[in-house]
PDB file of C-alpha atoms and ligand atoms in Angstrom:
ATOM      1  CA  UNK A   1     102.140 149.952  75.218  1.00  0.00           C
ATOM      2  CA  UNK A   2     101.975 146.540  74.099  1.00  0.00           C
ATOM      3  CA  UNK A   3     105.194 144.376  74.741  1.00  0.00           C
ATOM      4  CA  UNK A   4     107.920 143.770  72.739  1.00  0.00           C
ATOM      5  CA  UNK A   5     106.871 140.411  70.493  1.00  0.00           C
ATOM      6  CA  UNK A   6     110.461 138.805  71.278  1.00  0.00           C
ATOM      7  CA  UNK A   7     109.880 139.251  74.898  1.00  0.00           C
ATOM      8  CA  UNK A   8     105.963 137.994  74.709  1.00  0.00           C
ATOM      9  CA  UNK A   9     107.524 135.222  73.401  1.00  0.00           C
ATOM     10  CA  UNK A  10     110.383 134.016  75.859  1.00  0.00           C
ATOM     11  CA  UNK A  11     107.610 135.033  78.461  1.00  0.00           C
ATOM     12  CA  UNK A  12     105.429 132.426  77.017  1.00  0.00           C
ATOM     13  CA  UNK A  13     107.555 129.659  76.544  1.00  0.00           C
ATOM     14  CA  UNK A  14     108.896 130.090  80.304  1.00  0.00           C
ATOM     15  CA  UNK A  15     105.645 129.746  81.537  1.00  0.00           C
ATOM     16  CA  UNK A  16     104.791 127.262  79.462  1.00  0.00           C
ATOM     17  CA  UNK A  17     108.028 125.084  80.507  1.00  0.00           C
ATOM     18  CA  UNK A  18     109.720 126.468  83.659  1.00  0.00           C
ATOM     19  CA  UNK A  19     106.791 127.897  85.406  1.00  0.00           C
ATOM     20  CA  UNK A  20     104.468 124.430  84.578  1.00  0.00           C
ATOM     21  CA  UNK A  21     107.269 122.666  85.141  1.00  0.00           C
ATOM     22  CA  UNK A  22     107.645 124.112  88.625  1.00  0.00           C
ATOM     23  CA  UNK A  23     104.132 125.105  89.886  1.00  0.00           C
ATOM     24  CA  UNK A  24     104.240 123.456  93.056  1.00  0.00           C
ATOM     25  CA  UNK A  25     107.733 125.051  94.190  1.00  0.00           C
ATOM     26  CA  UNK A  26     106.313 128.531  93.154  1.00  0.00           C
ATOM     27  CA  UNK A  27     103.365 128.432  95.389  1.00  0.00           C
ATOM     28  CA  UNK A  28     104.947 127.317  98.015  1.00  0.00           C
ATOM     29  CA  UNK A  29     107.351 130.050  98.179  1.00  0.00           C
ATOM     30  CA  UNK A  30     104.835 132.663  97.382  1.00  0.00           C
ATOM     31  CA  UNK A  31     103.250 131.852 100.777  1.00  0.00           C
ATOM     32  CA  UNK A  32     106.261 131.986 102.582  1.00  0.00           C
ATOM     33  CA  UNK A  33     108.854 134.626 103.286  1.00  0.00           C
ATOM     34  CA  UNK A  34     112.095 134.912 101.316  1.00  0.00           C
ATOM     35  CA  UNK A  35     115.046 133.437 102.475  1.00  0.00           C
ATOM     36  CA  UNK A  36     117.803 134.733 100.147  1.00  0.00           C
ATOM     37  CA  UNK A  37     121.273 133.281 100.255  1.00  0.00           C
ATOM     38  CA  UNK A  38     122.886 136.341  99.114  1.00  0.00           C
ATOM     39  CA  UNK A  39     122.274 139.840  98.621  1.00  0.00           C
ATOM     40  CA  UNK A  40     124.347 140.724  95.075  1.00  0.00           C
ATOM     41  CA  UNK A  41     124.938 144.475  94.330  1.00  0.00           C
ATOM     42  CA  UNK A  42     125.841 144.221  90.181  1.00  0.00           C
ATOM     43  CA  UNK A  43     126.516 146.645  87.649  1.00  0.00           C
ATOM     44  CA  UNK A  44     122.825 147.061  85.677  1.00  0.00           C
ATOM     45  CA  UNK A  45     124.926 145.887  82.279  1.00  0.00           C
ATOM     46  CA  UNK A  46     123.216 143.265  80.290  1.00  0.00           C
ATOM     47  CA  UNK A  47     126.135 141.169  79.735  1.00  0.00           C
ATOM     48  CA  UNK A  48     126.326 140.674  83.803  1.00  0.00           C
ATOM     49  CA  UNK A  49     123.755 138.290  85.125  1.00  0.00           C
ATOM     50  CA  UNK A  50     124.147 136.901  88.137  1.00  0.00           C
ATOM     51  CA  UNK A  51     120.907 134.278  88.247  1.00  0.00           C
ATOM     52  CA  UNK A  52     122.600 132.941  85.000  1.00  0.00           C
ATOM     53  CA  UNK A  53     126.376 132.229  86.030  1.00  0.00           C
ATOM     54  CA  UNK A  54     124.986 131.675  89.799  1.00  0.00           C
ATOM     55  CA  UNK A  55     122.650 128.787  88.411  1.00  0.00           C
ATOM     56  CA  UNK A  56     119.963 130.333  90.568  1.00  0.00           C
ATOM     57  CA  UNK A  57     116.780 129.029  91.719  1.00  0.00           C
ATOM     58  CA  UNK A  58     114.338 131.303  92.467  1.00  0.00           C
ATOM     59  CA  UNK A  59     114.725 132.758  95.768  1.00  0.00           C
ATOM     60  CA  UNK A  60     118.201 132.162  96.316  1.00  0.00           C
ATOM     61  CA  UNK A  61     119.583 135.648  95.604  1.00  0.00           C
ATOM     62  CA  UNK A  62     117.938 139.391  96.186  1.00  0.00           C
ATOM     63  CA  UNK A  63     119.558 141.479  93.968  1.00  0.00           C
ATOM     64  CA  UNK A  64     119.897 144.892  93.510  1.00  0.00           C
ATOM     65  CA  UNK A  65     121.533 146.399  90.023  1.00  0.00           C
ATOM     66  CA  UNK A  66     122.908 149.929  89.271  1.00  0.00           C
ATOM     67  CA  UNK A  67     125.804 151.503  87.045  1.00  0.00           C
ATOM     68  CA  UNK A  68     128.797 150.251  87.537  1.00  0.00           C
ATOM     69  CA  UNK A  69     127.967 148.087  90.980  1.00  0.00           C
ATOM     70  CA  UNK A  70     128.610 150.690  93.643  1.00  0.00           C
ATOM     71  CA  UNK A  71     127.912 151.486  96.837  1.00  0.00           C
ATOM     72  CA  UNK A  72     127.112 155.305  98.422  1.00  0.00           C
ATOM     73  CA  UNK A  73     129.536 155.541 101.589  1.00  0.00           C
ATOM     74  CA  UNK A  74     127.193 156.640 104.494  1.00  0.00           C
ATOM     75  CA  UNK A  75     127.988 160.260 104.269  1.00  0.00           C
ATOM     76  CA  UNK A  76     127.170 160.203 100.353  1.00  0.00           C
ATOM     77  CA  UNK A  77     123.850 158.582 100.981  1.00  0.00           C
ATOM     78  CA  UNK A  78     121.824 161.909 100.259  1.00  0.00           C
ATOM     79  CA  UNK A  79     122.562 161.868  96.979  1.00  0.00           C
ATOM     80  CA  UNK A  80     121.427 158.310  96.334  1.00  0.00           C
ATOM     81  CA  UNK A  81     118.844 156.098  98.686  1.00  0.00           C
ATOM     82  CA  UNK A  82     117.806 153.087  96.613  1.00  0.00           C
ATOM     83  CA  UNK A  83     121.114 151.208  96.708  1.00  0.00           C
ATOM     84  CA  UNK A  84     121.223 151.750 100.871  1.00  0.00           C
ATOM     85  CA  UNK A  85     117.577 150.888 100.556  1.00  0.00           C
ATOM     86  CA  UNK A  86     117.916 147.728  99.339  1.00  0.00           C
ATOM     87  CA  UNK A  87     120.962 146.989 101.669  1.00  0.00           C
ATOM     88  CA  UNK A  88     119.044 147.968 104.389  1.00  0.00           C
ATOM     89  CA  UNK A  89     116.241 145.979 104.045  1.00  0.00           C
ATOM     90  CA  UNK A  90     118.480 142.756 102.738  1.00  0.00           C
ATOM     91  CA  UNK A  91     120.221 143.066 106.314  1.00  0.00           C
ATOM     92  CA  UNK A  92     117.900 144.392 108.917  1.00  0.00           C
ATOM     93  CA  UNK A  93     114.431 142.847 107.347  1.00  0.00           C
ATOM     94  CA  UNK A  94     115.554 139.318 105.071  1.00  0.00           C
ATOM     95  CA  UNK A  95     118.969 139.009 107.531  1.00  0.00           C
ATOM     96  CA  UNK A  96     120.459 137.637 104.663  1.00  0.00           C
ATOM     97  CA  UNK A  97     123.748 135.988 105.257  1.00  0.00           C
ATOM     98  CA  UNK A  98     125.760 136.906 102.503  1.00  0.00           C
ATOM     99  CA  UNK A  99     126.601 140.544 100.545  1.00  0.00           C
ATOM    100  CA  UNK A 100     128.179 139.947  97.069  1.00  0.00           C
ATOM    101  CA  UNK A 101     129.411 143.218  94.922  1.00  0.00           C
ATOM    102  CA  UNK A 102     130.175 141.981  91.502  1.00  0.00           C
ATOM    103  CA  UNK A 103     132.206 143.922  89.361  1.00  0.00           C
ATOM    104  CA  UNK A 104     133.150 143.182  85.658  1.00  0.00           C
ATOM    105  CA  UNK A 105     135.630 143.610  82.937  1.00  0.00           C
ATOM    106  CA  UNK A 106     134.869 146.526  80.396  1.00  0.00           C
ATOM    107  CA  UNK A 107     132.584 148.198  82.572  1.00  0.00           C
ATOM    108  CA  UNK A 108     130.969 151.658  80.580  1.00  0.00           C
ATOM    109  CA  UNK A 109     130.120 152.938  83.964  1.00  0.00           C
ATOM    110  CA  UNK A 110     133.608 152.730  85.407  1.00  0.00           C
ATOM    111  CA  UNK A 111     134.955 153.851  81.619  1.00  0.00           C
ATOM    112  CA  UNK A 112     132.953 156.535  81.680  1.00  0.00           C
ATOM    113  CA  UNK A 113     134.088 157.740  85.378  1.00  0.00           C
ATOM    114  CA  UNK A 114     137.577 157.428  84.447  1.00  0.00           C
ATOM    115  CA  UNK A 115     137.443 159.740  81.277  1.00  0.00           C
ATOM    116  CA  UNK A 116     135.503 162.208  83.209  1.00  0.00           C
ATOM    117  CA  UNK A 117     137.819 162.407  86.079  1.00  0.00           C
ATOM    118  CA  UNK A 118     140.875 162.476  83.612  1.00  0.00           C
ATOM    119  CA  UNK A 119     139.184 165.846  82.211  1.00  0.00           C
ATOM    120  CA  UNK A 120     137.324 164.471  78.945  1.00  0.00           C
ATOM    121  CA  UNK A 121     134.151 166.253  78.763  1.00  0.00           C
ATOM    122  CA  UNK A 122     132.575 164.861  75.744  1.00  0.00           C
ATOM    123  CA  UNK A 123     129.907 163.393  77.845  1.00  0.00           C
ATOM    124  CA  UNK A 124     129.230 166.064  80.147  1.00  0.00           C
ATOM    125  CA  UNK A 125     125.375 165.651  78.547  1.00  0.00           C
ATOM    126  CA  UNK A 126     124.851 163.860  81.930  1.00  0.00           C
ATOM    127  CA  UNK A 127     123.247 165.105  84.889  1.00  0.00           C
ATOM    128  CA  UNK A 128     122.445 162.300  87.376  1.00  0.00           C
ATOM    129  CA  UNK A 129     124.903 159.809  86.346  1.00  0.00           C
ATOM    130  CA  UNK A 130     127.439 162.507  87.006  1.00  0.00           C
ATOM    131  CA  UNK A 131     126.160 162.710  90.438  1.00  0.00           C
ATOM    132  CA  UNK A 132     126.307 158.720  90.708  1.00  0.00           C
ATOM    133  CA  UNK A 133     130.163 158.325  89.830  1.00  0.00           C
ATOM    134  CA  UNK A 134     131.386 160.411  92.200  1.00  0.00           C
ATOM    135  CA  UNK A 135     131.252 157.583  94.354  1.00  0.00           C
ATOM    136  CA  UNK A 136     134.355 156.280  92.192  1.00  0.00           C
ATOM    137  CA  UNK A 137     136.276 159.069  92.633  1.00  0.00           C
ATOM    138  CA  UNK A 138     138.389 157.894  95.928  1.00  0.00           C
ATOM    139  CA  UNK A 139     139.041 154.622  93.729  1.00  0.00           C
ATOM    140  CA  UNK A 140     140.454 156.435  90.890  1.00  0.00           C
ATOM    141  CA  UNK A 141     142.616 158.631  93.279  1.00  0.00           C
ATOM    142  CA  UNK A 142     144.464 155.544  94.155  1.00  0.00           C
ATOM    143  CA  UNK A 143     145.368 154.494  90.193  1.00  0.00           C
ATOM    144  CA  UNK A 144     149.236 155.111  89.366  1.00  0.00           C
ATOM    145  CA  UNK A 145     149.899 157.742  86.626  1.00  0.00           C
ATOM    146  CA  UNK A 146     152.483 156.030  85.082  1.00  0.00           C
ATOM    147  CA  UNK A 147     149.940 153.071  83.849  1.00  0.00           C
ATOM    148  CA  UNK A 148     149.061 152.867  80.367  1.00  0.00           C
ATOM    149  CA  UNK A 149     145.252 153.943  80.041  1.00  0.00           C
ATOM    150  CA  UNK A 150     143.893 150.409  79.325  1.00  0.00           C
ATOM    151  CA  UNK A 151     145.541 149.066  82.574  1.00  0.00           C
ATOM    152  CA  UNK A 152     144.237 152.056  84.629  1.00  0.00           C
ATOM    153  CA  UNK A 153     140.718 151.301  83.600  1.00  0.00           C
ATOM    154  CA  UNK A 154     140.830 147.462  84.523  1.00  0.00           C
ATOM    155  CA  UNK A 155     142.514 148.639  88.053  1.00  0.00           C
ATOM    156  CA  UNK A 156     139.532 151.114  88.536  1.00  0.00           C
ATOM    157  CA  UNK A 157     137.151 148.324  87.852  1.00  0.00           C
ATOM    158  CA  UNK A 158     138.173 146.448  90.833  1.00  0.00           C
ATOM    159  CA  UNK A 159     139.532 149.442  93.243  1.00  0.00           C
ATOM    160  CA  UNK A 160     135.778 150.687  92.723  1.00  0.00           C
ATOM    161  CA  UNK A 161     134.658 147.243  94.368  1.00  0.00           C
ATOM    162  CA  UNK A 162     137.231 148.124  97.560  1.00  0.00           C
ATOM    163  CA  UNK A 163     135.994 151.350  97.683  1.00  0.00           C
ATOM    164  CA  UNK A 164     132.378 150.305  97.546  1.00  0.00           C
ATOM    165  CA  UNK A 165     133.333 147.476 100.050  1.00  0.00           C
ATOM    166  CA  UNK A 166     134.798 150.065 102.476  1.00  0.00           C
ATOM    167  CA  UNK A 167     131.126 152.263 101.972  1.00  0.00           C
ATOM    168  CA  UNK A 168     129.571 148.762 102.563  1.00  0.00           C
ATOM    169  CA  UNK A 169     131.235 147.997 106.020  1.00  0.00           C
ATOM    170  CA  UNK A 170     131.177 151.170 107.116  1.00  0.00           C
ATOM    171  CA  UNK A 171     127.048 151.535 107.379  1.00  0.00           C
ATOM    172  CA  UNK A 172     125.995 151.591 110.795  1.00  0.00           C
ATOM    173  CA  UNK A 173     123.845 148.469 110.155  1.00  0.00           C
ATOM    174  CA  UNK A 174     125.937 146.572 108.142  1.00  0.00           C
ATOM    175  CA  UNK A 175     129.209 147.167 110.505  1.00  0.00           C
ATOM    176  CA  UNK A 176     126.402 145.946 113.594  1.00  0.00           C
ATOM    177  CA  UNK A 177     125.386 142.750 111.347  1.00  0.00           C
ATOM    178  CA  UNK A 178     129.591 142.149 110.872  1.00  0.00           C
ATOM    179  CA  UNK A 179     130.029 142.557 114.797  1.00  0.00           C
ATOM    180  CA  UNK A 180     127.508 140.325 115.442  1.00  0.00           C
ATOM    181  CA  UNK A 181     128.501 137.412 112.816  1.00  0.00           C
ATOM    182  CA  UNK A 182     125.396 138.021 111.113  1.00  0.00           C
ATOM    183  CA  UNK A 183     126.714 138.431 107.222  1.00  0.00           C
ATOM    184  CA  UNK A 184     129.613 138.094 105.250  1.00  0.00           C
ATOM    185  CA  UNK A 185     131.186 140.727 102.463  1.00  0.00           C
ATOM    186  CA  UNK A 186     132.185 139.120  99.556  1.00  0.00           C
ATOM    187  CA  UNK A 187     133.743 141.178  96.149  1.00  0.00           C
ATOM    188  CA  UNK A 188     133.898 139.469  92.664  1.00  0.00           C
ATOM    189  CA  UNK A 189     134.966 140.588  89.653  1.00  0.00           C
ATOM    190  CA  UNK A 190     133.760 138.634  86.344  1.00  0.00           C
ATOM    191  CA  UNK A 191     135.445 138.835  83.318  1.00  0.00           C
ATOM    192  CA  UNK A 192     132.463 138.855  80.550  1.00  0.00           C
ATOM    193  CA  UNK A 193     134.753 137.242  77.676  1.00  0.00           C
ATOM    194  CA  UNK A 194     136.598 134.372  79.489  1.00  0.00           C
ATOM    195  CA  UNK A 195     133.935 133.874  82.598  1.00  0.00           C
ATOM    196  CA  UNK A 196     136.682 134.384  84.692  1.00  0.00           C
ATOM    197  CA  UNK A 197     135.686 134.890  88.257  1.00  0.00           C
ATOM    198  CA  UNK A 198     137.932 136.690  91.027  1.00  0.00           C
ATOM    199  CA  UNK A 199     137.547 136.791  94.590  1.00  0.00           C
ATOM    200  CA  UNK A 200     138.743 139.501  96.532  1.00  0.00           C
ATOM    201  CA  UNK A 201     141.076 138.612  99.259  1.00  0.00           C
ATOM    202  CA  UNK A 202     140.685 141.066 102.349  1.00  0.00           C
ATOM    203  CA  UNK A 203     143.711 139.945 104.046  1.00  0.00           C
ATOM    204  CA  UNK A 204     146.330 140.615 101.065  1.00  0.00           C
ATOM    205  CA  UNK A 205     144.151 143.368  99.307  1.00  0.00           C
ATOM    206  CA  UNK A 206     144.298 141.804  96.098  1.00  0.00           C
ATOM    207  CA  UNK A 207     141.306 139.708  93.556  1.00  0.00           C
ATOM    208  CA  UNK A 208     142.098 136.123  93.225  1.00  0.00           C
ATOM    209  CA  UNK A 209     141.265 134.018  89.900  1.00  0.00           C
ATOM    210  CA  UNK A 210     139.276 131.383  91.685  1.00  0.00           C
ATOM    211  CA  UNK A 211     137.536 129.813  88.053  1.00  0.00           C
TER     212      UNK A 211
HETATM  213 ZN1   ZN B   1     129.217 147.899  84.323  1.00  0.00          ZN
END
């Protein structure tokens, strides 16, 4: 199947620019192993990219994408291995230093969860990613009733990054790499309109506007 001509194109013109530009940095690191500054677990939405906002050079961050940026708790991890693959790999192999879940505003993953789990079953033509969001469900048990549906959506957003950073610490590995001062959990949520970025704060339990 020949390639789309609008991505043949950008292809070209980065190697062409970037790539020439760079040649010297790129074989270098191809001969050496990757040292990744953080390990970023995003949602797979096109309107989230981290090497973008992050500035990244290449190397700096390993990242792994899936629907709505979550994380399998341990005991869940049947049902899904790529996402603890990666992790595990990231931690035990690359012993990279930082883990970054990145969340963001109007999320279709985390939309989608939160109409299923309030009883719409327009979608239910899903198999697997019905599976996946079940990993949201302790996050939506926590949303208050009484909030207007909009609201309850943006709250699920980010309680789905506590939840997934409570799966996160709680892998064997992971919890051995915190013991040991080995990594540090971080959880952002980006606001794709504004750029907004917010920092989760583990000591109050709350995200933080930090730009
Ligand atoms: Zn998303």
């Amino acid at each position: 199947m020949t390639l789309p001509i609008i991505l043949s194109k950008k292809f070209q013109e980065w190697k062409n620019s970037n790539f020439d530009n760079n040649k010297s940095q790129y074989k270098k690191i191809s001969k050496e192993k990757q040292k990744p500054l953080a390990m970023i677990i995003s949602c797979c939405d096109s309107r989230v990219q981290p090497t973008s906002f992050f500035k990244a050079e290449i190397g700096e961050l390993f990242i792994h994408k899936n629907i709505a940026n979550l994380i399998p708790s341990y005991e869940q991890n049947n049902n899904e291995n790529s996402t603890l693959a990666a992790l595990e790999y990231s931690v035990q192999e690359l012993e990279i230093p930082n883990i970054i879940i990145i969340g963001h505003s109007n999320c279709g993953g985390i939309k989608y969860a939160f109409d299923k789990f309030s009883g719409d079953k327009s979608n239910s033509k899903f198999n697997f990613l019905n599976n996946w969001i079940e990993i949201i469900k302790p996050a939506y048990k926590k949303l208050n009733i009484n909030d207007p549906k909009d609201i309850k959506i943006r709250k699920l957003e980010k309680l789905s990054i506590q939840n997934s950073i409570k799966n996160l610490v709680s892998l064997p590995f992971v919890k051995k790499a915190i013991n040991n001062e080995k990594i540090k959990i971080h959880g952002l949520w980006y606001d794709i309109s504004t750029a907004d970025l917010y920092n989760y704060d583990f000591k109050i339990e709350k995200f933080i506007k930090i730009f």
